[in-house]
Coordinates of C-alpha atoms in Angstrom, one line a residue:
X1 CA 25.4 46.2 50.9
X2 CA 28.4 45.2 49.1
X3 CA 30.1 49.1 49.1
X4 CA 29.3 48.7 52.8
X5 CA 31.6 45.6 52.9
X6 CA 34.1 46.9 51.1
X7 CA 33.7 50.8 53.1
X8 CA 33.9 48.6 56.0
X9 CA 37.2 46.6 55.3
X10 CA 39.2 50.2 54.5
X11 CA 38.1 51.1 57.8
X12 CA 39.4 48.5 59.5
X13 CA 42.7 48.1 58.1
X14 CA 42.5 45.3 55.7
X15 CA 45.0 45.4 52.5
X16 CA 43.4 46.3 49.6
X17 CA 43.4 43.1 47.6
X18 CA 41.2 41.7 50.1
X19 CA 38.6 44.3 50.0
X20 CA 38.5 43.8 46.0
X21 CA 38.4 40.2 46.4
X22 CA 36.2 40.3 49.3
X23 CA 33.7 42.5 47.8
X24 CA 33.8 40.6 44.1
X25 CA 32.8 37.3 45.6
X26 CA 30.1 38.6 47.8
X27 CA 28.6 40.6 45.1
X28 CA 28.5 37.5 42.7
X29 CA 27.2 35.7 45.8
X30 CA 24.1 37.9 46.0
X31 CA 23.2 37.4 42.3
X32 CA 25.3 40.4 40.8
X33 CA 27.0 39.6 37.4
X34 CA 30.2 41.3 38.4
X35 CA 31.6 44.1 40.6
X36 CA 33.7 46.7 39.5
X37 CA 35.9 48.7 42.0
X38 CA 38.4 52.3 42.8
X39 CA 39.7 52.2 46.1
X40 CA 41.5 55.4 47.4
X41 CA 42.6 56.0 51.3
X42 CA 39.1 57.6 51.7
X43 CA 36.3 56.2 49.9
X44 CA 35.4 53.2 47.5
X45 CA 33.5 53.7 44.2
X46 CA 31.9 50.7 43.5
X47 CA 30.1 49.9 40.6
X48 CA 27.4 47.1 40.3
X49 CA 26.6 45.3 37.3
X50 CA 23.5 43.4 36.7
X51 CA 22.9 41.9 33.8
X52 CA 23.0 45.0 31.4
X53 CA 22.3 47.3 34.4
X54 CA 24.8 49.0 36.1
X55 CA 25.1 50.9 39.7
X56 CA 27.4 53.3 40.5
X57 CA 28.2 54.3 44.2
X58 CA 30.3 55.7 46.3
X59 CA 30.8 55.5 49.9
X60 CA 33.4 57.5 52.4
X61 CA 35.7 55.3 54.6
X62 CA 35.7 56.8 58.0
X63 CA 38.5 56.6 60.5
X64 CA 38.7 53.8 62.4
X65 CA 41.3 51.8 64.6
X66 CA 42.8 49.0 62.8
X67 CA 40.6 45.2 63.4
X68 CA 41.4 42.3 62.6
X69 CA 38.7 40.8 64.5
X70 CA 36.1 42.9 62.4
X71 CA 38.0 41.8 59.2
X72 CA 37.7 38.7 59.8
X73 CA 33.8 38.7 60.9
X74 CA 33.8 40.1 57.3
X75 CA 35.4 37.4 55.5
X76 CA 33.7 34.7 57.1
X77 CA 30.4 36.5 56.4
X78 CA 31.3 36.1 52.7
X79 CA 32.2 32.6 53.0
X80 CA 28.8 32.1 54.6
X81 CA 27.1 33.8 51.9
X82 CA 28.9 31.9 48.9
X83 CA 27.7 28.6 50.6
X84 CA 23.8 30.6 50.9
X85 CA 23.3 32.7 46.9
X86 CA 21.4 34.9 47.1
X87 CA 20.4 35.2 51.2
X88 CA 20.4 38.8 51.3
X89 CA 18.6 38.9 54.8
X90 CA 21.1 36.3 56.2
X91 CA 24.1 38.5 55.0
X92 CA 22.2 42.1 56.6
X93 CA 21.9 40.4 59.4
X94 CA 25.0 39.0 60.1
X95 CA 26.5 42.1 59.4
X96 CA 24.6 44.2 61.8
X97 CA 25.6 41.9 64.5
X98 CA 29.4 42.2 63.8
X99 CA 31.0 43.7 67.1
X100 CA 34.9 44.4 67.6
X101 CA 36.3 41.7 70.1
X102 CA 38.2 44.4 72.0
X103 CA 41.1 43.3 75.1
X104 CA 39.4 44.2 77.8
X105 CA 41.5 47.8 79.3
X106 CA 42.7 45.6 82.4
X107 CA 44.6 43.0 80.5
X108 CA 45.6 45.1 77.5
X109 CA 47.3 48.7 79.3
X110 CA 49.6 46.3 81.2
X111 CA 50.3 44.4 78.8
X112 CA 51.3 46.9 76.2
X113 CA 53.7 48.5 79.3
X114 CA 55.3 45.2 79.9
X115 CA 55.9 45.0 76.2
X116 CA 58.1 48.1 76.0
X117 CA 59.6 47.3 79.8
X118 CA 60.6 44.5 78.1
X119 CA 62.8 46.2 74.9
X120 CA 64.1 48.3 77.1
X121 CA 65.7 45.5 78.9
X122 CA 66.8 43.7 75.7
X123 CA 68.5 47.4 74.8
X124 CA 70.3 47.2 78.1
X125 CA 68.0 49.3 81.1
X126 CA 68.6 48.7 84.2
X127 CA 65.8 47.6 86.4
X128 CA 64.6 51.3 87.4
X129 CA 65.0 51.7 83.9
X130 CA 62.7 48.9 83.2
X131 CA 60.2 49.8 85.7
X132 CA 59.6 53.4 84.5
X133 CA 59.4 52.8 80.8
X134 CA 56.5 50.0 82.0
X135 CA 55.2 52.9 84.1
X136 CA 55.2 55.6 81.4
X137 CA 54.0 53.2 78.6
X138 CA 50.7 51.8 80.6
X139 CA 49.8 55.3 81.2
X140 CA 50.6 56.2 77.2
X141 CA 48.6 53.3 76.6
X142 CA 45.5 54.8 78.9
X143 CA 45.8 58.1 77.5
X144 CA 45.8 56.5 73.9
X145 CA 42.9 54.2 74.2
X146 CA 40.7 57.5 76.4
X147 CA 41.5 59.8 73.2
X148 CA 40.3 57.0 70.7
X149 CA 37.0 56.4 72.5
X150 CA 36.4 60.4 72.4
X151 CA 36.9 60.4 68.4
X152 CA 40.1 62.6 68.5
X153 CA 41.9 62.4 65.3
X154 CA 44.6 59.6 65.3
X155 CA 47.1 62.7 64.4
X156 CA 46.2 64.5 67.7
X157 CA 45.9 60.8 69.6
X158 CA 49.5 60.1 68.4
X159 CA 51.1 63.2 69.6
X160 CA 49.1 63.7 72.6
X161 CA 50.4 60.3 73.7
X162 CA 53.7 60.5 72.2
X163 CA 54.3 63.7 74.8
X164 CA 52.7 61.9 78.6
X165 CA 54.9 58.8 77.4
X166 CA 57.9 61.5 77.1
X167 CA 57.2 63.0 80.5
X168 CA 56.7 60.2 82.6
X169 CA 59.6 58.5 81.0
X170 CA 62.4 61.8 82.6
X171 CA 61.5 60.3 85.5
X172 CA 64.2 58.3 84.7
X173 CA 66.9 61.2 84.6
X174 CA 65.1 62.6 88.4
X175 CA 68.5 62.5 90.7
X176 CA 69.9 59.3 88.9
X177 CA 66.9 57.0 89.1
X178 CA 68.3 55.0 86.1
X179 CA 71.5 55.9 84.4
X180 CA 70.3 54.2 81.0
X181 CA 67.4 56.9 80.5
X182 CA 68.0 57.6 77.1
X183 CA 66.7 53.9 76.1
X184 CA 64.1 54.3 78.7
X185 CA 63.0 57.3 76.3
X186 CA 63.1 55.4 72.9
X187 CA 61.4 52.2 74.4
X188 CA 58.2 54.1 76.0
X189 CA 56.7 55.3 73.0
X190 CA 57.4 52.0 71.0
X191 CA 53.7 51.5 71.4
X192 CA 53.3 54.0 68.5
X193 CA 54.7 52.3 65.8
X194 CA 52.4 52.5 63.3
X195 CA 53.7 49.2 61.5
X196 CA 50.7 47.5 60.7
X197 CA 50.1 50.9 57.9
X198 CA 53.5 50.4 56.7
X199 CA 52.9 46.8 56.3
X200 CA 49.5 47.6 54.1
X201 CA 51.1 50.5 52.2
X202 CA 54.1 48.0 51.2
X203 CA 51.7 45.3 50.2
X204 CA 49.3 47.4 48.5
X205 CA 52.7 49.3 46.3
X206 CA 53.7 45.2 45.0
X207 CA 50.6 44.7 44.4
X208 CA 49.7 46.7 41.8
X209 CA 47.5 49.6 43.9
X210 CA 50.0 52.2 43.9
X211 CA 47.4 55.0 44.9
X212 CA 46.6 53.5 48.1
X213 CA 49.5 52.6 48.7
X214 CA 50.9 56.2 48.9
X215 CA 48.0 57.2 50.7
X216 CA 48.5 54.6 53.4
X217 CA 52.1 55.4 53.6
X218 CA 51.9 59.2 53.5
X219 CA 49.2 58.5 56.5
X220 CA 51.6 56.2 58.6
X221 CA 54.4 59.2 57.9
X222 CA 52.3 61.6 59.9
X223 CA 51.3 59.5 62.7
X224 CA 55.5 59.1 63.2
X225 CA 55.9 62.5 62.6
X226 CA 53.2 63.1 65.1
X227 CA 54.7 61.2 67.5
X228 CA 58.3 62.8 67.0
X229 CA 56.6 66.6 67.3
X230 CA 55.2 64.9 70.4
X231 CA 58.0 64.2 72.1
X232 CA 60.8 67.1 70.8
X233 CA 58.0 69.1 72.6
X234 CA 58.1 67.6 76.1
X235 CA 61.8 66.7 75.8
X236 CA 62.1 70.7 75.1
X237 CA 60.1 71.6 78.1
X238 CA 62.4 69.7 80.3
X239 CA 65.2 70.3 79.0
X240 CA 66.7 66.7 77.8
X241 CA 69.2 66.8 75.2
X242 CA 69.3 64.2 72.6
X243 CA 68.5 60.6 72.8

């Protein structure tokens, strides 16, 4: 239960203090002497000690979209299960109940386009300008979110979207729709940033786990790089020069 905790809060994007933390004070809750961990970017090893017995066991960390909502679940689950030792069926059942408290699409593709509409502005668009990049964000922001529920690999999700977001966003260059398309280009595909793996992979280097932290920043590196081949492709099939 407890390398499912921990498999769990890789998966989800939590740094990798708090799955050692995390995991350490749930263990001990459950009646475990002491927990003993290796994280890497794909898989815990967790060993479970027990008076003088010991458990060894590892479990791979699949890939998921980074949730805070799930991470949190977790943590309160282990706050609930240091003030109940030793409720194993409380804790299994609280965890098969956790559920990811996802934007609904309605409120979360518009959002996302008004979002980069809005940089675009603050980088000086005019209002054409501003309407396409809302137009060719939303849609990235479809295509991204249909590819993820369909289990594409974030690699292929990142360039896939990085290249419709491209497209739509010539518009602006169409017989002089806007004349700042250039930052209509850059501001589109702002919604694949992947800063919340940069953020981890920098906390995880100060803090001491150098290994993951390489491994989260090598992965962030190829979702931009991704993204980049993305868009060099359809900026190359229409013929835009430069940014």
């Amino acid at each position: 239960m407890v390398v499912r905790v921990a498999a769990m809060l890789l998966e989800y994007g939590a740094e990798s203090r708090l799955i050692e933390q995390l995991s350490s004070r749930l263990g001990v809750a459950l009646g475990c002497t002491s927990i003993e961990m290796s994280l890497i970017p794909s898989a815990v090893v967790l060993t479970t000690l027990v008076g003088d017995a010991s458990v060894t066991t590892t479990r791979r960390a699949y890939e998921q979209s980074i949730n805070m909502s799930i991470v949190h679940q977790i943590v309160t689950i282990c706050i609930e299960a240091e003030q109940n030792p030793r409720d194993i069926m409380r804790v299994e059942y609280a965890l098969a109940n956790i559920h990811a408290n996802a934007y609904p699409a309605w409120l979360l593709i518009p959002m996302i386009g008004l979002s980069c509409a809005a940089f675009s502005h603050l980088q000086g668009a005019d209002w054409a300008g501003v309407g396409v990049t809302f137009l060719a964000a939303s849609v990235g922001m479809a295509v991204r979110r249909e590819l993820s529920r369909r289990n594409y690999s974030l690699l292929i999700v990142f360039a896939f979207t990085a290249f419709v977001c491209t497209l739509i966003a010539s518009l602006a260059f169409y017989e002089g729709i806007s004349t700042t398309g250039h930052i209509v280009l850059s501001s589109s595909v702002l919604l694949l940033v992947p800063g919340f793996p940069y953020i981890n992979a920098m906390l995880d280097a100060f803090k001491g786990y150098i290994s993951m932290g390489w491994g989260r920043w090598a992965q962030a590196t190829l979702m931009t790089l991704m993204a980049s081949l993305g868009i060099m492709l359809a900026m190359g099939l229409l013929g835009v020069q430069g940014w």
